[in-house]
CSV table of C-alpha atoms and ligand atoms in Angstrom, one decimal:
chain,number,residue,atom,x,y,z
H,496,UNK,CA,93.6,43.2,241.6
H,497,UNK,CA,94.3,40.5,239.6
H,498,UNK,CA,94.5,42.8,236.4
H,499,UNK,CA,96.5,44.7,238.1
H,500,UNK,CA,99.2,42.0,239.0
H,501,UNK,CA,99.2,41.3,235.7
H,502,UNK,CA,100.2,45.1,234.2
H,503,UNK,CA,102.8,45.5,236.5
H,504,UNK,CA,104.6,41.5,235.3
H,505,UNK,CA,103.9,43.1,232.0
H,506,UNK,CA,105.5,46.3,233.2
H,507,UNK,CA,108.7,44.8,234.5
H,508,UNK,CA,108.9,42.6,231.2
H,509,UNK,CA,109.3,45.7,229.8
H,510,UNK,CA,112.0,47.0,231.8
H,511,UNK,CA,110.3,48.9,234.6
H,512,UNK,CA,112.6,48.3,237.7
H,513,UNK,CA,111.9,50.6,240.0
H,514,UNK,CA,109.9,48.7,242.3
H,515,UNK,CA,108.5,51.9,244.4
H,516,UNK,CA,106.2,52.6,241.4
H,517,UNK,CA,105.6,49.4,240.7
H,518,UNK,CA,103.9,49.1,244.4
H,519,UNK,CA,102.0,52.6,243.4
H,520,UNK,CA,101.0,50.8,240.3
H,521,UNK,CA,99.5,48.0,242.1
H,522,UNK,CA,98.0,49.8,244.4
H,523,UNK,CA,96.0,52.7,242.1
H,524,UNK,CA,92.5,51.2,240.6
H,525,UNK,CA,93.4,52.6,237.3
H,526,UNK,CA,89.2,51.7,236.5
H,527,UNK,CA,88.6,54.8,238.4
H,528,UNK,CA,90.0,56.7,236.4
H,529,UNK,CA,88.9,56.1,233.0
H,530,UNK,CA,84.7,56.8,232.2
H,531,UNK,CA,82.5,54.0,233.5
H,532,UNK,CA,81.9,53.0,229.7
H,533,UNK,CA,86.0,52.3,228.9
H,534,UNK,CA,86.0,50.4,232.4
H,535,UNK,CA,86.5,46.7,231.4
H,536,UNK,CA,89.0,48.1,228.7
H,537,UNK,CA,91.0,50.1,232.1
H,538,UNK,CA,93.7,47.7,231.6
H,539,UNK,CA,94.3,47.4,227.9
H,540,UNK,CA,97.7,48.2,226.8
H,541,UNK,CA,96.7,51.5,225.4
H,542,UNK,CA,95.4,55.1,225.7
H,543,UNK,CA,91.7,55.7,226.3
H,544,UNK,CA,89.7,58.7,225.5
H,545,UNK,CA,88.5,60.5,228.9
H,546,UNK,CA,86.3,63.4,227.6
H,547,UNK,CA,87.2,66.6,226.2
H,548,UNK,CA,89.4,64.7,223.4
H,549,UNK,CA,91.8,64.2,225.8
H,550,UNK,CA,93.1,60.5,226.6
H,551,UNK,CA,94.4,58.5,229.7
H,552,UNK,CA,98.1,57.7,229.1
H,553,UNK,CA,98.7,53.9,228.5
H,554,UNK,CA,100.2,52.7,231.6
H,555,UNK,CA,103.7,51.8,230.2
H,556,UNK,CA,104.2,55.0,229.1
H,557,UNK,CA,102.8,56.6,232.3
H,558,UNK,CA,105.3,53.9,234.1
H,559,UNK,CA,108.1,54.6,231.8
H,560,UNK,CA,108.0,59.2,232.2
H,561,UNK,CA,107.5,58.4,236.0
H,562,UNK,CA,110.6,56.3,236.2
H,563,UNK,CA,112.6,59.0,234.3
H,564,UNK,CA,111.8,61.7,236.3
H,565,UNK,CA,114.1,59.2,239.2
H,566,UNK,CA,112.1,60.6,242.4
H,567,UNK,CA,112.7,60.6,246.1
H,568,UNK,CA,110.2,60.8,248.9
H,569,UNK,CA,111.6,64.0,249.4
H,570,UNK,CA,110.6,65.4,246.1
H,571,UNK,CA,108.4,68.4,245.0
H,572,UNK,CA,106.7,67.5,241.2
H,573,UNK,CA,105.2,69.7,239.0
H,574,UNK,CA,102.4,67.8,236.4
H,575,UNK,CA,101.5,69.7,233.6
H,576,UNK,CA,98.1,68.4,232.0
H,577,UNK,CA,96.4,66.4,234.8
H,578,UNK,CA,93.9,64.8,232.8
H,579,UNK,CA,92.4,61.8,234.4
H,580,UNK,CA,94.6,62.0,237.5
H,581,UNK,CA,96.2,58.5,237.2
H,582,UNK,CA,99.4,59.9,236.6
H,583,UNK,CA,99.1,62.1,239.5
H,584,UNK,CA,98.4,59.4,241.4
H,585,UNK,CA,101.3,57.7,240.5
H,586,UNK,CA,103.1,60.7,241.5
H,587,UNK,CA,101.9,61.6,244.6
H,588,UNK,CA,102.5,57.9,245.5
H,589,UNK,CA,106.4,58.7,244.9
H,590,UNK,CA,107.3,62.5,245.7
H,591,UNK,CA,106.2,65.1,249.3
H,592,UNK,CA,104.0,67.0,247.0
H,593,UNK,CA,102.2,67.3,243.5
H,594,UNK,CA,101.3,70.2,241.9
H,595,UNK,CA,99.4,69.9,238.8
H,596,UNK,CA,98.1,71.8,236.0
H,597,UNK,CA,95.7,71.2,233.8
H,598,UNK,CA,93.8,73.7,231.2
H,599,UNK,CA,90.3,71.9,231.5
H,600,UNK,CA,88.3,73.0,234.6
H,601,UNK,CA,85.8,70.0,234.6
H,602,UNK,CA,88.9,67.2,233.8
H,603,UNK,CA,90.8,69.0,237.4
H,604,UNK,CA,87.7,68.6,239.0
H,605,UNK,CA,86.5,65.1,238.5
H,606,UNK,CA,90.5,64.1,239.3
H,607,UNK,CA,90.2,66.3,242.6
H,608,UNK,CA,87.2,64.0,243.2
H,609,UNK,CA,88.9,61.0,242.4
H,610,UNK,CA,92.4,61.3,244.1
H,611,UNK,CA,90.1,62.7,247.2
H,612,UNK,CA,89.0,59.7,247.4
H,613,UNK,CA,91.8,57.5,247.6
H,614,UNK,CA,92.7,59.3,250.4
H,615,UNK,CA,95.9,60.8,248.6
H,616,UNK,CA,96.2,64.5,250.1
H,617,UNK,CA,99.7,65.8,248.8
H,618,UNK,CA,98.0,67.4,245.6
H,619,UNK,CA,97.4,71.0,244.8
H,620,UNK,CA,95.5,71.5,241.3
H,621,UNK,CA,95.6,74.3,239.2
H,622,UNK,CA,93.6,75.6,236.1
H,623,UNK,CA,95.0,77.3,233.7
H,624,UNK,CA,98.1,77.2,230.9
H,625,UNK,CA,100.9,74.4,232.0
H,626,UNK,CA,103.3,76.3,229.1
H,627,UNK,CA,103.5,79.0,232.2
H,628,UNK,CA,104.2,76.6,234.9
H,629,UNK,CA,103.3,77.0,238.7
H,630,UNK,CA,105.6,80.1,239.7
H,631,UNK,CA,103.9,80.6,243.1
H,632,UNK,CA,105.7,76.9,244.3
H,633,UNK,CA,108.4,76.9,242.2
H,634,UNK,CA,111.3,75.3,242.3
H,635,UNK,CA,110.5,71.5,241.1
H,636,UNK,CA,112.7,68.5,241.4
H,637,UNK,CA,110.7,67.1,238.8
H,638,UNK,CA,108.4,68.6,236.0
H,639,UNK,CA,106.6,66.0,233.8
H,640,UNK,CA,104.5,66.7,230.7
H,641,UNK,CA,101.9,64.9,229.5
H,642,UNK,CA,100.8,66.5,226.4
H,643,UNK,CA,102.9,66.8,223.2
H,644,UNK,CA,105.1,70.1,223.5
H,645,UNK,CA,106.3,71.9,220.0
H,646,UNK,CA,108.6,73.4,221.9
H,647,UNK,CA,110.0,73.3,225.5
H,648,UNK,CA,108.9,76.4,227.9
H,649,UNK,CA,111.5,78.6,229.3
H,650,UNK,CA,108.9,78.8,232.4
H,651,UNK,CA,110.0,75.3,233.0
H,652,UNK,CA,113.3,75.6,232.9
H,653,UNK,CA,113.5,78.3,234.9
H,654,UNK,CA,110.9,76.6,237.8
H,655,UNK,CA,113.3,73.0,238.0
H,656,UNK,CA,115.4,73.0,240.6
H,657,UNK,CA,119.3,72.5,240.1
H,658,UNK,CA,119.8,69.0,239.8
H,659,UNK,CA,115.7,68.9,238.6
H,660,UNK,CA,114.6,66.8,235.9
H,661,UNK,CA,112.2,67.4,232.8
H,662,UNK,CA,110.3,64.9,231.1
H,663,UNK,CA,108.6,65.9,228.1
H,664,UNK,CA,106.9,64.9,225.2
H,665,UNK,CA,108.6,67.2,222.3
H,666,UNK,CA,107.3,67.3,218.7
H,667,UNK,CA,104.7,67.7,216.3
H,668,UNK,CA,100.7,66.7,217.5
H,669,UNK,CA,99.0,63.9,216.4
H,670,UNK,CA,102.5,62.1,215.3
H,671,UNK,CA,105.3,60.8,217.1
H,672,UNK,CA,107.2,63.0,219.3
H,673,UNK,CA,110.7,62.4,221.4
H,674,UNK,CA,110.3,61.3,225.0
H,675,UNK,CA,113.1,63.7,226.5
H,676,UNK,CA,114.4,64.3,229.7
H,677,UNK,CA,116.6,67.3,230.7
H,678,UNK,CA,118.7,67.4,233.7
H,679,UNK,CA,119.3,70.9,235.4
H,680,UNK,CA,122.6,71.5,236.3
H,681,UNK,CA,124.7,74.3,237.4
H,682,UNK,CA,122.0,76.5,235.6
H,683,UNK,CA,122.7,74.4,232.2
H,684,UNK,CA,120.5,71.5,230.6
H,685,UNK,CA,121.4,68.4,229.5
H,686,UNK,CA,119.1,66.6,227.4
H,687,UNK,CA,118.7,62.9,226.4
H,688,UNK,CA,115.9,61.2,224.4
H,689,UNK,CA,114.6,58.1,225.5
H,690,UNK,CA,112.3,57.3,222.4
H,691,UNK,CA,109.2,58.1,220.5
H,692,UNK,CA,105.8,58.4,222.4
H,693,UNK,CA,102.3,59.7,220.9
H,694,UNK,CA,100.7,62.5,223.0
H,695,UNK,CA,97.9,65.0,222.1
H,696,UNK,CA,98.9,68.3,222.2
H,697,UNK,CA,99.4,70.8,224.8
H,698,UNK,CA,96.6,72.9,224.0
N,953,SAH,N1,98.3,62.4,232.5
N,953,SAH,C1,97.0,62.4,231.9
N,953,SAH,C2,97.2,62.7,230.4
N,953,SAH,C3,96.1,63.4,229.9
N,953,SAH,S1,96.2,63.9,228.2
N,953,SAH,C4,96.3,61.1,232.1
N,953,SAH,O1,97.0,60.1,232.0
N,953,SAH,O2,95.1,61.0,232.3
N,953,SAH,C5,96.9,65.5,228.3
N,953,SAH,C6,96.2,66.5,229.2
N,953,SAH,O3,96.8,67.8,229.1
N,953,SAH,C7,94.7,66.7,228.9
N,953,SAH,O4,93.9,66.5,230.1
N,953,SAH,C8,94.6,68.1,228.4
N,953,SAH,O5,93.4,68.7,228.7
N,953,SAH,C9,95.8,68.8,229.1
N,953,SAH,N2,96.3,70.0,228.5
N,953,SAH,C10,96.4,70.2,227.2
N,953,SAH,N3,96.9,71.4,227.0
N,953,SAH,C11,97.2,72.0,228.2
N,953,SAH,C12,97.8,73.2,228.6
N,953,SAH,N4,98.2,74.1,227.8
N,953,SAH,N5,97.9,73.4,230.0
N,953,SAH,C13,97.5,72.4,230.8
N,953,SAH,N6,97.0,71.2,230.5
N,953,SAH,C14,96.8,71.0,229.2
């Protein structure tokens, strides 16, 4: 707990405001979610490797996609590469319903598990290619990506809802890519960068 008091002060040094996820923050055990090895690391300013070759985002950045993606209770979210399942904790702390998809069968599994167990129900998980989506619950107010996109999808445009928003990783793997977000409106996308991140690819 203490550690955790202490990311989000760092958090809001940093500029995080929104004090909704800043309560989810404090109140996800982000040890759970990394391998019992990494566990006194949990809370290091950084990414940590999960299995797979795939990585637990580091919390700012985690912090800093959620608080683009500006969501209301209300909200239906679309999570494309579910990984560890802390950002989909965050999420389903914030918005009426998650849906994520990740391309991994055993990394969906162990995050069922895990957000199981802290009790957070408002998750539907999906195996299989995020570049398609989730057309069966389309539309989205919100689809976030956490995996380094070449290029944006046309499956998620077309599942955001008018007035939705995009975050997404865009660029080259295993380099810097621009954070964007694209806002949905009047079938047209308006897209701003909000600076550089470092993802592994969408596989
Ligand atoms: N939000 C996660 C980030 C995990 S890293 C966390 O913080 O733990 C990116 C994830 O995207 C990995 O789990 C990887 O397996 C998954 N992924 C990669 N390519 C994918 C694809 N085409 N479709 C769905 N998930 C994918």
């Amino acid at each position: 707990m203490k550690q955790r008091l202490a990311l989000v002060e760092q958090l809001k040094r940093r500029g995080i405001r929104d004090d909704r996820l800043l309560e989810a923050i404090l109140a996800i055990p982000r040890e759970n979610f990394v391998p019992r090895f990494q566990k006194p690391r949990a809370y290091e300013d950084r990414p940590l490797p999960i299995g797979k070759g795939q990585t637990i985002s580091q919390a700012y950045v985690a912090a800093l996609m959620t608080s683009l993606l500006e969501l209301s209770p209300s909200d239906r979210v679309l999570e494309i590469g579910t990984g560890s399942g802390y950002q989909t904790a965050i999420l389903a702390h914030l918005a009426e319903h998650v849906y994520t998809v990740e391309v991994f069968d055993e990394l969906s599994s162990h995050a069922k598990k895990r957000l199981h167990a802290l009790g957070l129900s408002n998750i539907s998980f999906r195996v299989g290619d995020g570049r398609e989506g989730w057309p069966e619950h389309a539309h989205y107010n919100g689809i976030i990506v956490t995996a380094a996109a070449a290029e944006i999808s046309d499956a998620w445009k077309e599942q955001l809802e008018e007035g939705g928003r995009l975050v997404v990783p865009v660029g080259e793997p295993y380099s810097e890519q621009i954070l964007q977000r694209l806002w949905k409106s009047g079938g047209q996308f308006r897209a701003e960068n909000h600076g550089y991140v470092r993802f592994v690819p969408l596989l």
